[in-house]
Coordinates of C-alpha atoms and ligand atoms in Angstrom, one line a residue:
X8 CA -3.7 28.3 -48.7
X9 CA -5.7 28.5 -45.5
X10 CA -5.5 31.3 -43.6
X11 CA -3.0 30.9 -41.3
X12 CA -5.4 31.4 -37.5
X13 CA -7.0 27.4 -38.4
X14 CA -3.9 25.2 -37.7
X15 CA -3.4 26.5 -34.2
X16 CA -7.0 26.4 -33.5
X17 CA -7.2 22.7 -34.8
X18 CA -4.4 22.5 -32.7
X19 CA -6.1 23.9 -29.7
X20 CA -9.0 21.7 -30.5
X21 CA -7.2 18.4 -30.9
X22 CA -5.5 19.2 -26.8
X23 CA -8.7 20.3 -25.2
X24 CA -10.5 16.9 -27.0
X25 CA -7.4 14.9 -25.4
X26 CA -7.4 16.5 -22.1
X27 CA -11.0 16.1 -21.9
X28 CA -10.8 12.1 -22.6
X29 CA -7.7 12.0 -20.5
X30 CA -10.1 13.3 -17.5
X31 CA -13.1 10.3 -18.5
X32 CA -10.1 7.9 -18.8
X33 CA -11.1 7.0 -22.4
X34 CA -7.9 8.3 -23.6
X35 CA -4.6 6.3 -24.7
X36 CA -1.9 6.3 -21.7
X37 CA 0.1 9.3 -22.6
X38 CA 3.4 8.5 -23.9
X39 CA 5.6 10.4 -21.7
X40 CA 6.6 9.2 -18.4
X41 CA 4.7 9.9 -15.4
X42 CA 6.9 11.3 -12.2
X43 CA 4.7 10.0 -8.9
X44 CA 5.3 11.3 -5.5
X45 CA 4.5 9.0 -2.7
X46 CA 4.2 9.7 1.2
X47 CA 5.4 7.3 4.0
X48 CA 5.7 8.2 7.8
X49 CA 8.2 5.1 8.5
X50 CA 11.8 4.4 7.5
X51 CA 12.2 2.6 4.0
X52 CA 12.9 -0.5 6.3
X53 CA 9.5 -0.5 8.4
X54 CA 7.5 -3.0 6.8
X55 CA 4.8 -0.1 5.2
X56 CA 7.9 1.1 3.6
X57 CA 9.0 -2.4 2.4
X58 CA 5.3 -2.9 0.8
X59 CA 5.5 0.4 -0.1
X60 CA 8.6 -0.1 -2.6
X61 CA 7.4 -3.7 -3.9
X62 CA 4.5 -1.6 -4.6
X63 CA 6.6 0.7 -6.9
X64 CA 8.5 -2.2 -8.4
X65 CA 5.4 -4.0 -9.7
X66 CA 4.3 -0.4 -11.2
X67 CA 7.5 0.4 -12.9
X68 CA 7.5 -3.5 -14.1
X69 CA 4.1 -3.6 -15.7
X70 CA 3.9 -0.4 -17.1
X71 CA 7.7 0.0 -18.6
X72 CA 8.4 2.4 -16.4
X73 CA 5.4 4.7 -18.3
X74 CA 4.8 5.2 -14.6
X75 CA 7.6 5.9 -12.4
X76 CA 7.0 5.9 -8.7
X77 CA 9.1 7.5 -5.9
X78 CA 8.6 7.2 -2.4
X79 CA 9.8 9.7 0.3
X80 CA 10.4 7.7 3.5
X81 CA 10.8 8.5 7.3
X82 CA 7.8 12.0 6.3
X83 CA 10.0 13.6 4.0
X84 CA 7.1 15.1 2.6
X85 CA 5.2 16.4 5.9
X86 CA 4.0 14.9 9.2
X87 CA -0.3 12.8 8.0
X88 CA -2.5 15.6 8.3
X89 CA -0.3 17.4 5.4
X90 CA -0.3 14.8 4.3
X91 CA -3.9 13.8 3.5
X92 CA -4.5 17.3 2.4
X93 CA -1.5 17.3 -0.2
X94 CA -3.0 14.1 -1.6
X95 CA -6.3 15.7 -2.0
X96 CA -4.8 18.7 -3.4
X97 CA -3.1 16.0 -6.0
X98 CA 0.5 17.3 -4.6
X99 CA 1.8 13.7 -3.3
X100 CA 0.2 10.9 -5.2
X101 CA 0.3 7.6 -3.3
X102 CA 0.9 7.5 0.4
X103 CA 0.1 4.6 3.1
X104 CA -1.9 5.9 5.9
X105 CA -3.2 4.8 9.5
X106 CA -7.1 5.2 8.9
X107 CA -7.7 7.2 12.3
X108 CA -6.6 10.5 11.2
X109 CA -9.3 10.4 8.5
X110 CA -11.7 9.8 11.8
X111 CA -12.9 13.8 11.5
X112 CA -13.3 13.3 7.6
X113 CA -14.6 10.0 6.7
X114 CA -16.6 8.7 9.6
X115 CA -16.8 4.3 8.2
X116 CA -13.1 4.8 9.4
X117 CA -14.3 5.4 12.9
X118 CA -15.5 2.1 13.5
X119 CA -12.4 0.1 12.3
X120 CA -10.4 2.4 15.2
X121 CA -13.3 1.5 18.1
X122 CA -11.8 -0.1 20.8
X123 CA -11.9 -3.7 21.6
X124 CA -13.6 -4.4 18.0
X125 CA -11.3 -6.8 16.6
X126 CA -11.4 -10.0 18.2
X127 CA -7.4 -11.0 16.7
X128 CA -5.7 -9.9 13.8
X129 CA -7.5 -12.7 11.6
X130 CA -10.7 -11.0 12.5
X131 CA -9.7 -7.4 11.6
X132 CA -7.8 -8.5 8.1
X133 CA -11.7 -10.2 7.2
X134 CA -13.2 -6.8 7.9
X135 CA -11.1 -4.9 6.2
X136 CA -10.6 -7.3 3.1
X137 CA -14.7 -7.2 3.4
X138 CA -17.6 -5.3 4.5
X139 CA -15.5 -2.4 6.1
X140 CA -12.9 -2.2 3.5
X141 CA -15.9 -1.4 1.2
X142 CA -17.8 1.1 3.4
X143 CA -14.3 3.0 4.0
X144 CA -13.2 3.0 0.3
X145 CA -16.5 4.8 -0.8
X146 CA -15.8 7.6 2.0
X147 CA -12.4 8.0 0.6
X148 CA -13.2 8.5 -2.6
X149 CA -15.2 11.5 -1.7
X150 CA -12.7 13.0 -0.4
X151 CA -10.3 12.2 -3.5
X152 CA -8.2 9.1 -1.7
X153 CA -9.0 6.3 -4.1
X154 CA -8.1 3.1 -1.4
X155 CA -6.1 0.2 -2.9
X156 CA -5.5 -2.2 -0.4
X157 CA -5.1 -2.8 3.2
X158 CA -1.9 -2.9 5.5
X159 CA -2.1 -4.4 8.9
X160 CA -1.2 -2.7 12.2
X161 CA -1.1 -4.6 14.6
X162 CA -2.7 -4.0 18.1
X163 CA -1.9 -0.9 20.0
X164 CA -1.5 -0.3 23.6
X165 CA -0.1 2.5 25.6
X166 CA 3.3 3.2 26.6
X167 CA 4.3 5.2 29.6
X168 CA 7.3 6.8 32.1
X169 CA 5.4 5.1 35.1
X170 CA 3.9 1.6 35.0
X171 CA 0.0 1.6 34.5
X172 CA -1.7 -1.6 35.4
X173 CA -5.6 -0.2 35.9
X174 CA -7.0 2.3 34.0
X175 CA -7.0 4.3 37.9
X176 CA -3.1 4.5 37.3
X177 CA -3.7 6.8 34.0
X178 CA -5.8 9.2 36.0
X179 CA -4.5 12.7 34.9
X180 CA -1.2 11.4 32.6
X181 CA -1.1 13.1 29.4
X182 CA -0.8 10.3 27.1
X183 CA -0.2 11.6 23.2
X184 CA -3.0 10.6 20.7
X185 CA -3.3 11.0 17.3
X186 CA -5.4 14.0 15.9
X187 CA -9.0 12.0 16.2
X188 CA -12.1 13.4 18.2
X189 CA -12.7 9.4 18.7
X190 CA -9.0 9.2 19.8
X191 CA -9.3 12.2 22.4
X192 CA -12.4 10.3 23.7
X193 CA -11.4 6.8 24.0
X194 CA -8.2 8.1 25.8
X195 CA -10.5 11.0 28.3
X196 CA -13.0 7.5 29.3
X197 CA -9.9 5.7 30.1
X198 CA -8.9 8.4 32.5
X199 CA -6.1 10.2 30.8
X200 CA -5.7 13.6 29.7
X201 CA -5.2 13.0 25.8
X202 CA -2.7 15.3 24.2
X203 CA -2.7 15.2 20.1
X204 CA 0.1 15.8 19.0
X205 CA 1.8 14.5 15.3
X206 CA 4.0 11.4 15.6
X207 CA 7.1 12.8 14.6
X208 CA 6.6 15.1 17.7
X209 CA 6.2 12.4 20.0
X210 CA 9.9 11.2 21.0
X211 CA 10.6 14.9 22.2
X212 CA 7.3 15.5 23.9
X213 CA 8.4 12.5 25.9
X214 CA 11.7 13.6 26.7
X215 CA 11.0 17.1 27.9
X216 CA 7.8 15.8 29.9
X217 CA 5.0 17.6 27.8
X218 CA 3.8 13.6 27.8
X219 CA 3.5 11.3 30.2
X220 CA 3.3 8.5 27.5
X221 CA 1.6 7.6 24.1
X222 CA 0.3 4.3 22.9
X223 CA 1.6 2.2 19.5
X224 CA 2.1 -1.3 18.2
X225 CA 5.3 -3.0 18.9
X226 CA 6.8 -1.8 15.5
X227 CA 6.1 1.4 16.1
X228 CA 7.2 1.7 19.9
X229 CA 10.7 0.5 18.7
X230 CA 11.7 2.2 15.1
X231 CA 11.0 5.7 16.9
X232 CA 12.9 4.6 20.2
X233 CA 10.1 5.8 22.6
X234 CA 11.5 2.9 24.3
X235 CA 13.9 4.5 25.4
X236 CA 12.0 7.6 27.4
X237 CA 9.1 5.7 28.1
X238 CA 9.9 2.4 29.9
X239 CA 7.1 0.5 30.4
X240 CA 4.7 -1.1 27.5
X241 CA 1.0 -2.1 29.0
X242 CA -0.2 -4.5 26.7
X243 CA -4.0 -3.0 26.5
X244 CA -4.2 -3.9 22.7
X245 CA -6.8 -2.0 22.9
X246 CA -7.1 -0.6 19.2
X247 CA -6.4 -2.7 15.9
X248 CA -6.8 0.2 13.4
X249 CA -5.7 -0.9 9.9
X250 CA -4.4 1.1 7.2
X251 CA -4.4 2.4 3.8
X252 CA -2.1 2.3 0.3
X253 CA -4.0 4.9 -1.7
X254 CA -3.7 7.3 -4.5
X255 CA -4.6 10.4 -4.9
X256 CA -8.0 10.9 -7.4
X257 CA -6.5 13.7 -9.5
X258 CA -4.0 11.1 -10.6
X259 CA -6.6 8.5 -10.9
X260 CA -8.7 10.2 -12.7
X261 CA -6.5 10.4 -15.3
X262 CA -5.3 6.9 -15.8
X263 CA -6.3 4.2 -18.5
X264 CA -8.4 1.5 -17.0
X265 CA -5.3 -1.3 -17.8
X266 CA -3.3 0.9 -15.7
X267 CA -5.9 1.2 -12.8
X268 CA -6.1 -2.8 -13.1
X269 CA -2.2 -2.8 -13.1
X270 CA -2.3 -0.2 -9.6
X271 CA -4.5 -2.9 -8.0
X272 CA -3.1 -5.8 -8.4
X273 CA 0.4 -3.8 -7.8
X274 CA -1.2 -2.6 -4.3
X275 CA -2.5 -6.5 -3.5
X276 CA 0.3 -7.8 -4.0
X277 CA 2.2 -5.2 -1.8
X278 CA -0.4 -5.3 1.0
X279 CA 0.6 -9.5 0.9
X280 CA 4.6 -8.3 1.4
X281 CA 3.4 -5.8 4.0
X282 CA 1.3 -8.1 5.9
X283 CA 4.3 -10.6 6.2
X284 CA 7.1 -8.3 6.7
X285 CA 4.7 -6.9 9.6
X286 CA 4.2 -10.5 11.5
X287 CA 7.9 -10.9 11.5
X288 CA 8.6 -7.4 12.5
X289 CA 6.0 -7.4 15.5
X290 CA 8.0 -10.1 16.9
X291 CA 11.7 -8.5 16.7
X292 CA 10.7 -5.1 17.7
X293 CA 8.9 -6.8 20.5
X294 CA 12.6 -9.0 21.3
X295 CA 14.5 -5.5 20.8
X296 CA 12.3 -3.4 23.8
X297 CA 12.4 -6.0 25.9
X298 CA 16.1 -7.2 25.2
X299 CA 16.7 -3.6 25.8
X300 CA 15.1 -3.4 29.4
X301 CA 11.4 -2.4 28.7
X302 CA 8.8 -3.3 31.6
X303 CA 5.9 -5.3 29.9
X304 CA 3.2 -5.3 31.8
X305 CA 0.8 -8.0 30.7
X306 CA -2.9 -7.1 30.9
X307 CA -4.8 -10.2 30.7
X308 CA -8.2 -9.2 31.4
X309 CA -9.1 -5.7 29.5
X310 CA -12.7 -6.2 30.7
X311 CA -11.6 -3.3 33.3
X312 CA -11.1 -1.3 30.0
X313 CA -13.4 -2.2 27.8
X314 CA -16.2 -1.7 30.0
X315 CA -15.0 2.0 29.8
X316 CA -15.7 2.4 26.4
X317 CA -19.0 2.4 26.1
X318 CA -19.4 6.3 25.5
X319 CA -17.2 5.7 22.6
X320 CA -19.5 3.5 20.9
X321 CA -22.3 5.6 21.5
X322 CA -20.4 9.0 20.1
X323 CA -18.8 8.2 17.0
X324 CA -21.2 4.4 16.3
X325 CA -24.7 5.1 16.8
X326 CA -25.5 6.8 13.5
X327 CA -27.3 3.5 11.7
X328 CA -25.4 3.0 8.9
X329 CA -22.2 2.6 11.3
X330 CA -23.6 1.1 13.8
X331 CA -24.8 -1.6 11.5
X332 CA -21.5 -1.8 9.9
X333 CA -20.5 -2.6 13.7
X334 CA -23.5 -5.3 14.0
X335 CA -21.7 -6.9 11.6
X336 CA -18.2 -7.1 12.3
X337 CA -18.9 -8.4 15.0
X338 CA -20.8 -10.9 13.7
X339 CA -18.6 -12.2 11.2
X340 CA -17.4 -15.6 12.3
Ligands
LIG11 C1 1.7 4.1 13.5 C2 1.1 4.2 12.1 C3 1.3 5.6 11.5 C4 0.8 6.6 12.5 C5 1.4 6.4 13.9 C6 0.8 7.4 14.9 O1 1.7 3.3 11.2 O2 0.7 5.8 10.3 O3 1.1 7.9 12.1 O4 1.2 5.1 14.3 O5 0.5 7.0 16.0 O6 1.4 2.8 14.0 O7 0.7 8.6 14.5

């Protein structure tokens, strides 16, 4: 008989060998279950949401539910910066960001939030499914955000309690930003007195007056109802940032490469759902405000503001390898 200290040690042996192939990937899928948290600021029925689930569905499809995803809508799970730390920490697993609060941490992502970049929404979606996509994906990565695919966002412009036609009428309004050195600039050149606060604190900020206003896409402007403190909607457009359906790396790390192959075509698909859910939702959350007695005040030449922004470029898109990464967005045809 063998002494009876070698079966556990085999034992031992055989889950340290397993774990170790787990962490290369090389490893079978392991048979049990996998329970996946996933992070979304927006209600289940905001189109990130929407892609957000179809995402899940195509998982749980293709993998016979071996991966079983949940997502915690409307920020369950924390308000972004949390967020992005808890994903890096391998806490929440799958989340869909904006790319500007990773402005401080991965600097590509600064250049897809400069203002006045994008020519349209055609021209930001070839960027991102391209050259910048790329760039930004490798920054992720080092900081343990794998990037799957891209949502859209629309363009942004700044919302108010009094109308603001010039960039003179922002002088001195605290307008909310998110938390983004480039975002406290580009709002300080236009004139304001940026206030960074986290989005879920943004309604109340506007009610007691700690805000003068903040600035949002359509969608965005309407599912939180800062319509309804602050009335008038300048149509600046003056940032098209996209945004993000990622996993976290701990988790990656750990999956077979059929089931990274299933994630990304899972996270293609969904970013195809998200991007039509979000064409059709800019227009009715656009309908809603107005239907509901917002002021739209139509900027038609943001040469006024643009020309503002030059600092901007020269802080956070001077350093060559972004600043070529800028040559040639705006290049691209
Ligand atoms: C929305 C983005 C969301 C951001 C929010 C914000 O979808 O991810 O957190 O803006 O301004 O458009 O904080």
């Amino acid at each position: 008989m063998p002494p009876k200290t070698t079966r556990p040690r085999r034992v031992l042996f055989a889950a340290v060998a397993a774990a170790a192939l787990g962490m290369l990937g090389l490893g079978a899928a392991p048979a049990a279950a996998q329970e996946w948290r996933g992070w979304n600021i927006h209600a289940a029925d905001y189109p990130n949401g929407i892609g957000m689930d179809a995402f899940t569905r195509i998982v749980g499809e293709r993998t016979n539910n071996r991966i079983r995803m949940r997502t915690f809508h409307s920020a369950q799970l924390g308000q972004q910066d949390e967020a992005i730390q808890q994903m890096r920490l391998g806490t929440i697993d799958f989340a869909n960001f904006n790319l500007s609060p990773f402005n401080n941490l991965a600097p590509t992502t600064n250049v897809v939030t400069l203002p006045f970049l994008f020519r349209n929404v055609a021209h930001m979606q070839a960027a991102i499914d391209g050259p910048a996509g790329e760039a930004i994906a490798a920054d992720l990565e080092k900081i343990g955000i794998i990037a799957l695919s891209w949502y859209d966002a629309g363009a942004r412009s700044i919302y108010t309690t009094r109308p603001v036609r010039t960039p003179a009428d922002l002088r001195g309004m605290k307008i909310r930003v998110q938390t983004s050195d480039l975002w406290i600039d580009l709002m300080r050149n236009l004139g304001a007195n940026p206030t960074p606060l986290p989005f879920g604190e943004v309604f109340t900020s506007l009610q007691s007056g700690v805000i003068d206003g903040a600035e949002n896409n359509w969608p965005s402007y309407e599912s939180t109802r800062h319509f309804e403190v602050a009335r008038f909607y300048s149509t600046t457009e003056h940032s098209n940032v996209p945004e993000v359906l990622a996993v976290s790396a701990q988790r990656w790390g750990r999956l077979s490469p059929a089931d990274r192959t299933i994630l990304r075509e899972a996270a293609q698909e969904s970013a195809r759902i998200q991007r039509a859910a979000w064409a059709e939702r800019e227009r009715v959350s656009r309908e809603r405000v107005v239907a509901a007695g917002v002021t739209v005040i139509e900027i038609t030449d943001r040469s006024p503001w643009a020309a503002l922004m030059e600092p901007v470029y020269a802080k956070y898109a001077s350093e060559a390898r972004l600043a070529a990464l800028v040559r040639q967005i705006r290049e691209m045809p």
